């Protein structure tokens, strides 16, 4: 039985004032059946970890470097995130794949760095609009899943987030059948490669999840929760998504 996960990605949003929203999330989240994660900007990880301390909300980073240390100006290592109080890190978000030309091999290396520092890697995969419209969705998702997920992946150290690029921040959401098709495909590929661990790895849907569509998405087979961008910035929205997942 996989535990459900409601994960928020604050992206490049939030200064100290935003921590009030996190406080309001800690008041609703409980650990009965749903895990809750907020991935803050790196500047807030330490303070967010303090704010969420003792609550059911875990704190994550949004990226880490593959190396442990060295001459990489502006980058952050997995060890630094762990030291600041993070328990998770997003790897391979499509905005990093595009903005920073991250390849599947780089993302796998970052995910391995996460494992080496006891961080759970939330590995993102998903097709572009052009890829969907030309019928390549499962090929693209399968290739990214294979190339971005290390051989050492387990249910304990890895979460996969299926995020169609065209659904991120656009208000567009795939049909429930389209979500089911991709999630069932990802589950089959994970089981083929990792056996029982492939059953244990959670698969989140991400892309324009809101309080108004969360319940129907959470009812889709092999959807173990969501990675939420915009709607994770306001506690009123994200708490409603947590509740929808609790009830799913
Ligand atoms: C994301 O950035 O991972 C995301 C899913 O964003 P949004 O929910 O805003 O579409």
XYZ file of N, CA and C and ligand atoms in Angstrom:
754
model
N 0.857 -1.200 0.000
C 0.000 0.000 0.000
C 0.888 1.244 0.000
N 0.773 2.055 -1.038
C 1.599 3.269 -1.109
C 0.919 4.414 -0.354
N 1.716 5.144 0.436
C 1.168 6.334 1.088
C 1.003 7.434 0.046
N -0.041 8.217 0.227
C -0.276 9.315 -0.713
C 0.651 10.485 -0.379
N 0.922 11.299 -1.388
C 1.825 12.441 -1.183
C 1.274 13.684 -1.885
N 1.075 14.732 -1.107
C 0.754 16.054 -1.670
C 2.024 16.884 -1.590
N 2.597 17.195 -2.755
C 3.871 17.919 -2.790
C 3.665 19.275 -3.448
N 4.218 20.315 -2.824
C 4.137 21.654 -3.394
C 5.502 22.102 -3.887
N 5.499 22.822 -5.000
C 6.731 23.371 -5.576
C 6.539 24.882 -5.669
N 7.224 25.586 -4.775
C 7.043 27.049 -4.749
C 7.834 27.741 -5.851
N 8.665 27.007 -6.570
C 9.478 27.599 -7.651
C 10.225 28.838 -7.135
N 10.398 29.868 -7.964
C 11.155 31.064 -7.526
C 10.179 32.087 -6.950
N 9.450 31.639 -5.922
C 8.457 32.500 -5.274
C 8.623 32.403 -3.764
N 8.612 33.550 -3.121
C 8.554 33.550 -1.666
C 9.786 34.090 -0.984
N 9.528 35.037 -0.074
C 10.538 35.491 0.883
C 9.982 35.127 2.262
N 10.560 35.668 3.309
C 10.185 35.225 4.651
C 8.670 35.317 4.907
N 8.024 36.312 4.329
C 6.587 36.489 4.580
C 5.776 35.258 4.144
N 6.296 34.530 3.139
C 5.582 33.360 2.610
C 5.488 32.230 3.640
N 6.346 32.282 4.662
C 6.343 31.218 5.670
C 5.034 31.190 6.464
N 4.284 32.308 6.442
C 2.974 32.304 7.109
C 2.041 31.287 6.444
N 2.177 31.142 5.117
C 1.358 30.144 4.413
C 1.755 28.733 4.848
N 3.069 28.527 5.008
C 3.541 27.212 5.462
C 2.984 26.904 6.852
N 3.005 27.900 7.723
C 2.459 27.698 9.073
C 1.003 27.244 8.994
N 0.239 27.876 8.124
C -1.174 27.510 7.984
C -1.326 26.095 7.407
N -0.370 25.660 6.610
C -0.414 24.280 6.093
C -0.103 23.278 7.202
N 0.834 23.629 8.078
C 1.191 22.697 9.164
C -0.001 22.470 10.092
N -0.925 23.423 10.122
C -2.074 23.296 11.022
C -3.103 22.301 10.486
N -3.061 22.018 9.195
C -4.044 21.107 8.588
C -3.440 19.726 8.324
N -2.172 19.699 7.915
C -1.562 18.416 7.528
C -1.482 17.483 8.727
N -1.843 16.233 8.506
C -1.598 15.217 9.535
C -1.063 13.982 8.833
N -0.461 13.110 9.588
C 0.247 12.006 8.950
C -0.587 10.737 8.837
N -1.893 10.830 9.077
C -2.735 9.631 9.050
C -2.472 8.788 7.796
N -2.701 9.377 6.638
C -2.499 8.596 5.413
C -1.824 9.383 4.298
N -1.671 10.673 4.479
C -1.123 11.512 3.411
C 0.153 12.206 3.865
N 1.215 12.031 3.095
C 2.438 12.786 3.354
C 2.317 14.141 2.661
N 2.897 15.152 3.277
C 2.844 16.507 2.715
C 4.272 17.041 2.622
N 4.567 17.648 1.491
C 5.916 18.151 1.224
C 5.807 19.530 0.582
N 6.625 20.462 1.033
C 6.735 21.758 0.356
C 8.196 21.953 -0.041
N 8.408 22.157 -1.338
C 9.762 22.417 -1.849
C 9.902 23.923 -2.037
N 10.659 24.522 -1.158
C 10.797 25.984 -1.142
C 11.994 26.400 -1.992
N 12.100 27.710 -2.284
C 13.376 28.192 -2.833
C 14.492 27.864 -1.833
N 15.707 27.713 -2.330
C 16.830 27.312 -1.463
C 17.020 28.271 -0.300
N 16.722 29.560 -0.536
C 16.911 30.563 0.517
C 15.991 30.351 1.708
N 14.901 29.605 1.504
C 13.925 29.427 2.589
C 13.991 28.045 3.229
N 14.807 27.140 2.697
C 14.774 25.756 3.190
C 15.005 25.703 4.692
N 16.032 26.405 5.154
C 16.388 26.343 6.567
C 15.258 26.882 7.453
N 14.744 28.055 7.092
C 13.678 28.652 7.912
C 12.381 27.852 7.793
N 12.125 27.306 6.592
C 10.914 26.494 6.416
C 11.004 25.227 7.262
N 12.193 24.636 7.318
C 12.367 23.424 8.136
C 12.103 23.741 9.598
N 12.547 24.904 10.045
C 12.262 25.316 11.430
C 10.760 25.520 11.624
N 10.138 26.198 10.669
C 8.699 26.481 10.767
C 7.885 25.192 10.817
N 8.295 24.203 10.008
C 7.513 22.966 9.901
C 7.939 21.911 10.922
N 8.955 22.214 11.692
C 9.478 21.243 12.653
C 8.368 20.742 13.582
N 8.285 19.432 13.747
C 7.280 18.863 14.644
C 5.917 18.706 13.993
N 5.770 19.163 12.732
C 4.493 19.008 12.024
C 4.617 17.866 11.011
N 3.538 17.635 10.275
C 3.538 16.563 9.271
C 4.060 17.049 7.919
N 4.501 18.299 7.845
C 4.971 18.830 6.560
C 6.486 18.664 6.452
N 6.923 17.978 5.397
C 8.354 17.844 5.111
C 8.776 18.978 4.182
N 10.059 19.290 4.213
C 10.586 20.389 3.392
C 11.593 19.837 2.389
N 11.527 20.348 1.169
C 12.454 19.897 0.130
C 13.064 21.047 -0.627
N 14.147 20.744 -1.357
C 14.726 21.678 -2.303
C 14.132 21.438 -3.688
N 14.502 22.292 -4.628
C 13.947 22.189 -5.991
C 14.959 21.687 -7.001
N 16.197 21.529 -6.556
C 17.281 21.073 -7.430
C 18.506 20.868 -6.549
N 19.419 20.010 -6.997
C 20.723 19.932 -6.334
C 21.770 19.652 -7.409
N 23.014 19.957 -7.103
C 24.103 19.614 -8.025
C 24.427 18.132 -7.867
N 24.985 17.536 -8.908
C 25.341 16.119 -8.825
C 26.606 15.897 -7.999
N 27.453 16.926 -7.924
C 28.703 16.768 -7.176
C 28.504 17.109 -5.707
N 29.413 16.602 -4.872
C 29.300 16.823 -3.433
C 29.727 18.228 -3.035
N 30.703 18.790 -3.757
C 31.213 20.131 -3.433
C 32.083 20.581 -4.600
N 32.584 21.813 -4.520
C 33.550 22.239 -5.535
C 33.212 23.557 -6.182
N 33.868 23.824 -7.302
C 33.793 25.112 -7.985
C 32.566 25.152 -8.899
N 31.408 25.337 -8.314
C 30.145 25.394 -9.065
C 29.340 26.572 -8.533
N 29.757 27.762 -8.907
C 29.186 28.989 -8.349
C 27.671 29.032 -8.520
N 26.999 29.285 -7.425
C 25.541 29.408 -7.465
C 24.797 28.111 -7.268
N 25.500 26.985 -7.330
C 24.816 25.694 -7.171
C 24.776 25.263 -5.711
N 23.951 24.270 -5.440
C 23.739 23.777 -4.078
C 23.845 22.253 -4.110
N 24.598 21.687 -3.181
C 24.734 20.230 -3.165
C 23.607 19.596 -2.359
N 23.430 18.303 -2.578
C 22.408 17.566 -1.814
C 22.744 17.588 -0.328
N 24.042 17.513 -0.007
C 24.451 17.548 1.404
C 24.059 18.880 2.041
N 24.177 19.976 1.272
C 23.798 21.291 1.814
C 22.301 21.353 2.087
N 21.504 20.793 1.181
C 20.052 20.778 1.399
C 19.705 19.972 2.643
N 20.344 18.798 2.764
C 20.077 17.960 3.946
C 20.485 18.699 5.216
N 21.625 19.366 5.150
C 22.126 20.116 6.306
C 21.167 21.244 6.703
N 20.489 21.818 5.688
C 19.559 22.926 5.958
C 18.206 22.431 6.465
N 18.000 21.104 6.434
C 16.752 20.572 6.983
C 15.812 19.960 5.958
N 16.276 19.835 4.706
C 15.431 19.213 3.677
C 15.455 17.692 3.812
N 14.344 17.081 3.437
C 14.286 15.617 3.385
C 14.079 15.119 1.954
N 13.741 16.033 1.051
C 13.440 15.676 -0.342
C 14.129 16.689 -1.263
N 14.246 16.336 -2.531
C 14.661 17.312 -3.541
C 14.020 16.929 -4.882
N 13.501 17.940 -5.564
C 12.987 17.734 -6.920
C 14.182 17.642 -7.862
N 14.156 16.671 -8.765
C 15.183 16.617 -9.814
C 14.473 16.530 -11.167
N 15.039 17.208 -12.150
C 14.535 17.088 -13.518
C 13.229 17.797 -13.792
N 12.896 18.818 -12.991
C 11.687 19.578 -13.333
C 11.828 20.094 -14.768
N 10.727 20.148 -15.501
C 10.826 20.535 -16.923
C 11.395 21.939 -17.080
N 11.168 22.807 -16.076
C 11.734 24.164 -16.191
C 13.257 24.114 -16.112
N 13.798 23.160 -15.390
C 15.261 23.003 -15.349
C 15.752 22.259 -16.595
N 14.977 21.299 -17.049
C 15.373 20.612 -18.296
C 15.502 21.638 -19.420
N 14.555 22.603 -19.472
C 14.566 23.598 -20.547
C 15.548 24.733 -20.237
N 15.417 25.364 -19.060
C 16.230 26.556 -18.755
C 17.709 26.231 -18.598
N 18.021 25.017 -18.135
C 19.412 24.678 -17.830
C 19.904 23.477 -18.650
N 19.148 23.125 -19.680
C 19.540 22.048 -20.598
C 19.929 20.765 -19.855
N 19.172 20.431 -18.827
C 19.495 19.222 -18.074
C 19.072 17.979 -18.857
N 19.986 17.045 -18.983
C 19.711 15.794 -19.684
C 19.261 14.724 -18.684
N 18.743 13.618 -19.204
C 18.347 12.514 -18.328
C 19.547 12.033 -17.505
N 20.737 11.987 -18.119
C 21.925 11.494 -17.397
C 22.272 12.426 -16.233
N 22.171 13.732 -16.471
C 22.438 14.700 -15.391
C 21.421 14.521 -14.266
N 20.176 14.322 -14.636
C 19.108 14.178 -13.632
C 19.310 12.890 -12.830
N 19.732 11.822 -13.497
C 20.024 10.578 -12.758
C 21.170 10.805 -11.779
N 22.184 11.551 -12.206
C 23.330 11.815 -11.320
C 22.899 12.668 -10.121
N 22.040 13.646 -10.355
C 21.526 14.467 -9.250
C 20.703 13.603 -8.298
N 19.925 12.699 -8.842
C 19.096 11.825 -8.000
C 19.987 10.902 -7.172
N 21.084 10.426 -7.751
C 22.033 9.594 -6.983
C 22.664 10.410 -5.855
N 22.972 11.673 -6.144
C 23.519 12.546 -5.091
C 22.496 12.710 -3.965
N 21.229 12.806 -4.332
C 20.175 12.883 -3.306
C 20.205 11.629 -2.434
N 20.221 10.455 -3.071
C 20.233 9.193 -2.298
C 21.432 9.159 -1.339
N 22.581 9.609 -1.831
C 23.809 9.534 -1.031
C 23.714 10.406 0.213
N 22.759 11.339 0.205
C 22.591 12.229 1.360
C 21.246 12.023 2.048
N 20.680 10.826 1.828
C 19.415 10.451 2.474
C 18.269 11.388 2.153
N 18.316 11.968 0.961
C 17.187 12.764 0.480
C 16.344 11.910 -0.462
N 15.046 12.105 -0.419
C 14.151 11.444 -1.368
C 14.122 12.288 -2.645
N 14.383 11.649 -3.778
C 14.376 12.367 -5.064
C 12.974 12.314 -5.669
N 12.454 13.491 -6.010
C 11.171 13.579 -6.719
C 11.529 13.856 -8.178
N 11.559 12.800 -8.977
C 12.087 12.882 -10.340
C 10.939 13.203 -11.308
N 11.090 14.310 -12.044
C 10.008 14.770 -12.928
C 10.247 14.340 -14.378
N 9.165 13.907 -15.005
C 9.199 13.527 -16.419
C 7.904 14.016 -17.072
N 7.926 14.199 -18.378
C 6.694 14.609 -19.047
C 6.967 15.133 -20.443
N 5.963 15.007 -21.285
C 6.103 15.361 -22.698
C 5.709 16.819 -22.965
N 6.243 17.375 -24.040
C 5.836 18.710 -24.494
C 4.538 18.580 -25.302
N 3.946 19.718 -25.608
C 2.704 19.706 -26.406
C 2.963 19.112 -27.783
N 4.068 19.507 -28.380
C 4.386 19.005 -29.721
C 4.572 17.482 -29.696
N 5.202 17.002 -28.622
C 5.399 15.544 -28.497
C 4.070 14.831 -28.308
N 3.167 15.430 -27.508
C 1.840 14.792 -27.344
C 1.093 14.783 -28.665
N 1.113 15.932 -29.345
C 0.316 16.024 -30.570
C 0.854 15.149 -31.686
N 2.117 14.790 -31.595
C 2.654 13.899 -32.636
C 2.689 12.446 -32.162
N 1.971 12.155 -31.082
C 1.798 10.754 -30.667
C 3.010 10.136 -30.006
N 3.905 10.978 -29.466
C 5.146 10.432 -28.889
C 5.137 10.342 -27.361
N 3.984 10.611 -26.742
C 3.959 10.753 -25.280
C 4.607 9.569 -24.562
N 4.163 8.354 -24.861
C 4.674 7.210 -24.096
C 6.149 6.958 -24.401
N 6.571 7.212 -25.635
C 8.001 7.062 -25.969
C 8.847 8.024 -25.148
N 8.399 9.298 -25.106
C 9.163 10.330 -24.392
C 9.187 10.035 -22.903
N 8.030 9.732 -22.341
C 7.945 9.466 -20.904
C 8.767 8.223 -20.550
N 8.700 7.208 -21.382
C 9.462 5.981 -21.132
C 10.963 6.225 -21.184
N 11.395 7.023 -22.153
C 12.831 7.324 -22.273
C 13.312 8.156 -21.098
N 12.537 9.170 -20.710
C 12.937 10.004 -19.569
C 12.945 9.184 -18.277
N 11.947 8.328 -18.108
C 11.878 7.507 -16.889
C 13.106 6.606 -16.795
N 13.426 5.943 -17.900
C 14.575 5.032 -17.915
C 15.876 5.789 -17.653
N 16.036 6.932 -18.311
C 17.318 7.633 -18.244
C 17.507 8.478 -16.993
N 16.426 8.928 -16.380
C 16.530 9.835 -15.237
C 16.485 9.111 -13.896
N 16.040 7.862 -13.901
C 15.877 7.113 -12.643
C 17.079 6.202 -12.429
N 17.814 6.398 -11.330
C 18.984 5.533 -11.082
C 18.586 4.086 -10.825
N 19.542 3.176 -11.036
C 19.291 1.752 -10.761
C 18.988 1.513 -9.284
N 19.472 2.421 -8.428
C 19.292 2.242 -6.982
C 17.939 2.757 -6.480
N 17.048 3.105 -7.385
C 15.753 3.650 -6.952
C 14.948 2.607 -6.187
N 14.302 3.064 -5.112
C 13.400 2.215 -4.324
C 12.158 3.028 -3.972
N 11.207 2.339 -3.369
C 10.012 3.052 -2.912
C 10.331 4.059 -1.825
N 11.424 3.825 -1.097
C 11.775 4.705 0.021
C 12.550 5.941 -0.422
N 13.281 5.843 -1.540
C 14.139 6.982 -1.902
C 13.683 7.739 -3.149
N 12.607 7.280 -3.786
C 12.224 7.884 -5.071
C 10.716 8.087 -5.191
N 10.350 9.231 -5.740
C 8.985 9.522 -6.162
C 9.099 9.966 -7.620
N 8.206 9.482 -8.473
C 8.169 9.956 -9.866
C 7.011 10.944 -9.996
N 7.263 12.078 -10.648
C 6.181 13.032 -10.924
C 5.986 13.108 -12.439
N 4.801 12.673 -12.901
C 4.461 12.829 -14.319
C 3.850 14.217 -14.503
N 4.561 15.064 -15.229
C 4.114 16.437 -15.435
C 4.169 16.782 -16.922
N 3.035 16.662 -17.617
C 3.035 17.090 -19.011
C 3.422 18.571 -19.069
N 4.424 18.903 -19.853
C 4.961 20.273 -19.850
C 3.871 21.281 -20.206
N 2.982 20.892 -21.108
C 1.943 21.792 -21.599
C 0.838 22.034 -20.555
N 0.859 21.275 -19.482
C -0.156 21.453 -18.427
C 0.378 22.275 -17.260
N 1.685 22.554 -17.262
C 2.283 23.253 -16.117
C 2.014 24.749 -16.226
N 1.284 25.262 -15.240
C 1.031 26.692 -15.160
C 0.120 27.245 -16.245
N -0.551 26.370 -16.985
C -1.362 26.831 -18.120
C -2.861 26.739 -17.860
N -3.252 26.007 -16.820
C -4.680 25.774 -16.599
C -5.210 24.638 -17.456
N -4.367 24.102 -18.344
C -4.797 22.959 -19.178
C -4.443 21.671 -18.450
N -5.357 20.718 -18.469
C -5.126 19.448 -17.785
C -5.466 18.327 -18.765
N -4.680 17.263 -18.815
C -5.040 16.137 -19.676
C -6.389 15.555 -19.245
N -7.029 14.808 -20.132
C -8.244 14.109 -19.710
C -7.857 13.043 -18.690
N -8.852 12.590 -17.934
C -8.566 11.563 -16.924
C -8.064 10.289 -17.603
N -8.569 9.995 -18.788
C -8.094 8.812 -19.530
C -6.631 8.975 -19.928
N -6.269 10.198 -20.329
C -4.859 10.431 -20.703
C -3.946 10.290 -19.482
N -4.397 10.799 -18.330
C -3.589 10.657 -17.115
C -3.461 9.169 -16.769
N -4.576 8.453 -16.834
C -4.553 7.019 -16.488
C -3.614 6.251 -17.416
N -3.660 6.567 -18.699
C -2.819 5.848 -19.664
C -1.334 5.993 -19.297
N -0.925 7.237 -18.990
C 0.499 7.465 -18.706
C 0.880 6.883 -17.343
N 0.017 7.052 -16.338
C 0.362 6.520 -15.005
C 0.414 4.996 -15.020
N -0.503 4.355 -15.730
C -0.462 2.884 -15.821
C 0.813 2.436 -16.545
N 1.189 3.193 -17.569
C 2.413 2.890 -18.322
C 3.643 3.023 -17.422
N 3.700 4.130 -16.655
C 4.853 4.345 -15.758
C 4.916 3.225 -14.722
N 3.759 2.875 -14.156
C 3.755 1.791 -13.158
C 4.284 0.490 -13.784
N 3.834 0.166 -14.983
C 4.277 -1.076 -15.633
C 5.786 -1.047 -15.863
N 6.304 0.093 -16.298
C 7.750 0.204 -16.544
C 8.542 0.088 -15.240
N 8.017 0.695 -14.163
C 8.718 0.615 -12.877
C 8.750 -0.825 -12.371
N 7.649 -1.535 -12.520
C 7.594 -2.927 -12.034
C 8.496 -3.810 -12.897
N 8.493 -3.550 -14.202
C 9.356 -4.325 -15.119
C 10.827 -4.173 -14.708
N 11.206 -2.959 -14.323
C 12.624 -2.696 -14.018
C 12.991 -2.991 -12.561
N 12.093 -2.669 -11.632
C 12.460 -2.732 -10.208
C 11.688 -3.782 -9.413
N 10.817 -4.535 -10.048
C 10.062 -5.568 -9.348
C 9.205 -4.979 -8.239
N 9.290 -5.579 -7.024
C 8.431 -5.136 -5.916
C 8.681 -3.666 -5.578
N 9.922 -3.209 -5.703
C 10.204 -1.789 -5.428
C 9.474 -0.889 -6.428
N 9.303 -1.397 -7.632
C 8.577 -0.631 -8.647
C 7.109 -0.446 -8.278
N 6.570 -1.370 -7.491
C 5.193 -1.220 -6.978
C 5.149 -0.173 -5.870
N 6.289 -0.029 -5.174
C 6.316 0.847 -3.993
C 6.625 2.306 -4.336
N 7.213 2.547 -5.509
C 7.559 3.934 -5.885
C 6.272 4.701 -6.203
N 6.105 5.844 -5.541
C 4.886 6.618 -5.781
C 4.984 7.413 -7.087
N 3.855 7.541 -7.761
C 3.799 8.294 -9.018
C 2.774 9.420 -8.848
N 3.275 10.652 -8.878
C 2.417 11.827 -8.725
C 2.037 12.376 -10.092
N 0.864 13.009 -10.162
C 0.514 13.797 -11.348
C 0.803 15.260 -11.038
N 1.325 16.002 -12.006
C 1.540 17.437 -11.828
C 1.173 18.197 -13.086
N 0.562 19.355 -12.907
C 0.187 20.208 -14.041
C -1.189 20.779 -13.811
N -1.241 22.049 -13.299
C -2.507 22.763 -13.105
C -3.481 22.043 -12.174
N -2.940 21.344 -11.150
C -3.834 20.775 -10.128
C -4.338 21.922 -9.249
N -5.657 21.912 -9.014
C -6.306 22.959 -8.208
C -7.319 22.281 -7.283
N -7.832 23.013 -6.293
C -8.872 22.411 -5.451
C -10.046 21.888 -6.281
N -10.372 22.578 -7.383
C -11.555 22.194 -8.161
C -11.380 20.928 -8.998
N -10.148 20.533 -9.300
C -9.983 19.313 -10.117
C -9.246 18.199 -9.376
N -8.826 18.467 -8.126
C -7.966 17.506 -7.430
C -8.666 16.157 -7.205
N -9.918 16.182 -6.741
C -10.588 14.922 -6.374
C -10.686 13.982 -7.570
N -11.060 14.521 -8.743
C -11.227 13.624 -9.899
C -9.870 13.075 -10.353
N -8.819 13.876 -10.236
C -7.487 13.392 -10.630
C -7.015 12.316 -9.643
N -7.281 12.515 -8.347
C -6.822 11.548 -7.348
C -7.559 10.212 -7.439
N -8.693 10.197 -8.146
C -9.429 8.940 -8.300
C -8.880 8.096 -9.455
N -7.943 8.636 -10.231
C -7.399 7.921 -11.391
C -6.419 6.839 -10.923
N -6.421 5.711 -11.623
C -5.567 4.592 -11.203
C -4.098 4.992 -11.265
N -3.359 4.510 -10.275
C -1.909 4.755 -10.187
C -1.531 6.220 -10.009
N -2.460 7.053 -9.594
C -2.131 8.429 -9.175
C -2.027 8.405 -7.649
N -0.809 8.602 -7.156
C -0.559 8.495 -5.711
C -0.499 9.861 -5.031
N -0.877 10.906 -5.764
C -0.845 12.252 -5.203
C -0.508 13.238 -6.302
N -0.047 14.413 -5.898
C 0.203 15.460 -6.888
C 1.439 16.271 -6.548
N 2.074 16.783 -7.608
C 3.091 17.828 -7.466
C 2.408 19.105 -7.962
N 2.333 20.085 -7.071
C 1.493 21.270 -7.304
C 2.364 22.516 -7.292
N 2.251 23.324 -8.338
C 3.003 24.576 -8.383
C 2.180 25.723 -7.817
N 1.500 26.460 -8.692
C 0.793 27.684 -8.307
C -0.127 27.513 -7.103
N -0.874 26.417 -7.075
C -1.862 26.236 -5.996
C -1.225 25.792 -4.680
N 0.106 25.687 -4.655
C 0.756 25.358 -3.369
C 1.237 26.622 -2.650
N 1.056 27.771 -3.287
C 1.541 29.010 -2.664
C 0.588 29.549 -1.606
N -0.685 29.210 -1.732
C -1.703 29.687 -0.776
C -2.179 28.509 0.054
N -2.120 28.645 1.371
C -2.536 27.549 2.242
C -3.993 27.176 2.001
N -4.837 28.153 1.713
C -6.261 27.821 1.513
C -6.422 26.856 0.332
N -5.663 27.067 -0.747
C -5.737 26.162 -1.901
C -5.061 24.820 -1.598
N -3.853 24.886 -1.053
C -3.106 23.633 -0.881
C -3.759 22.757 0.194
N -4.295 23.390 1.241
C -4.970 22.601 2.271
C -6.188 21.883 1.688
N -6.870 22.516 0.742
C -8.020 21.864 0.101
C -7.553 20.672 -0.739
N -6.383 20.805 -1.360
C -5.835 19.688 -2.152
C -5.419 18.544 -1.221
N -4.808 18.896 -0.082
C -4.454 17.855 0.913
C -5.721 17.116 1.357
N -6.774 17.871 1.632
C -8.027 17.237 2.091
C -8.596 16.324 1.007
N -8.531 16.784 -0.255
C -9.048 15.951 -1.356
C -8.258 14.642 -1.441
N -6.962 14.718 -1.191
C -6.138 13.506 -1.255
C -6.445 12.594 -0.072
N -6.644 13.193 1.097
C -7.019 12.412 2.288
C -8.284 11.605 2.031
N -9.200 12.222 1.296
C -10.507 11.594 1.088
C -10.528 10.650 -0.107
N -9.469 10.665 -0.923
C -9.474 9.861 -2.160
C -9.404 8.366 -1.856
C 4.952 22.384 -11.304
O 5.636 23.383 -11.453
O 5.511 21.344 -10.958
C 3.518 22.471 -11.520
C 2.830 21.373 -11.585
O 2.974 23.746 -11.645
P 1.408 24.133 -11.710
O 0.698 23.332 -10.639
O 1.371 25.588 -11.433
O 0.922 23.767 -13.057
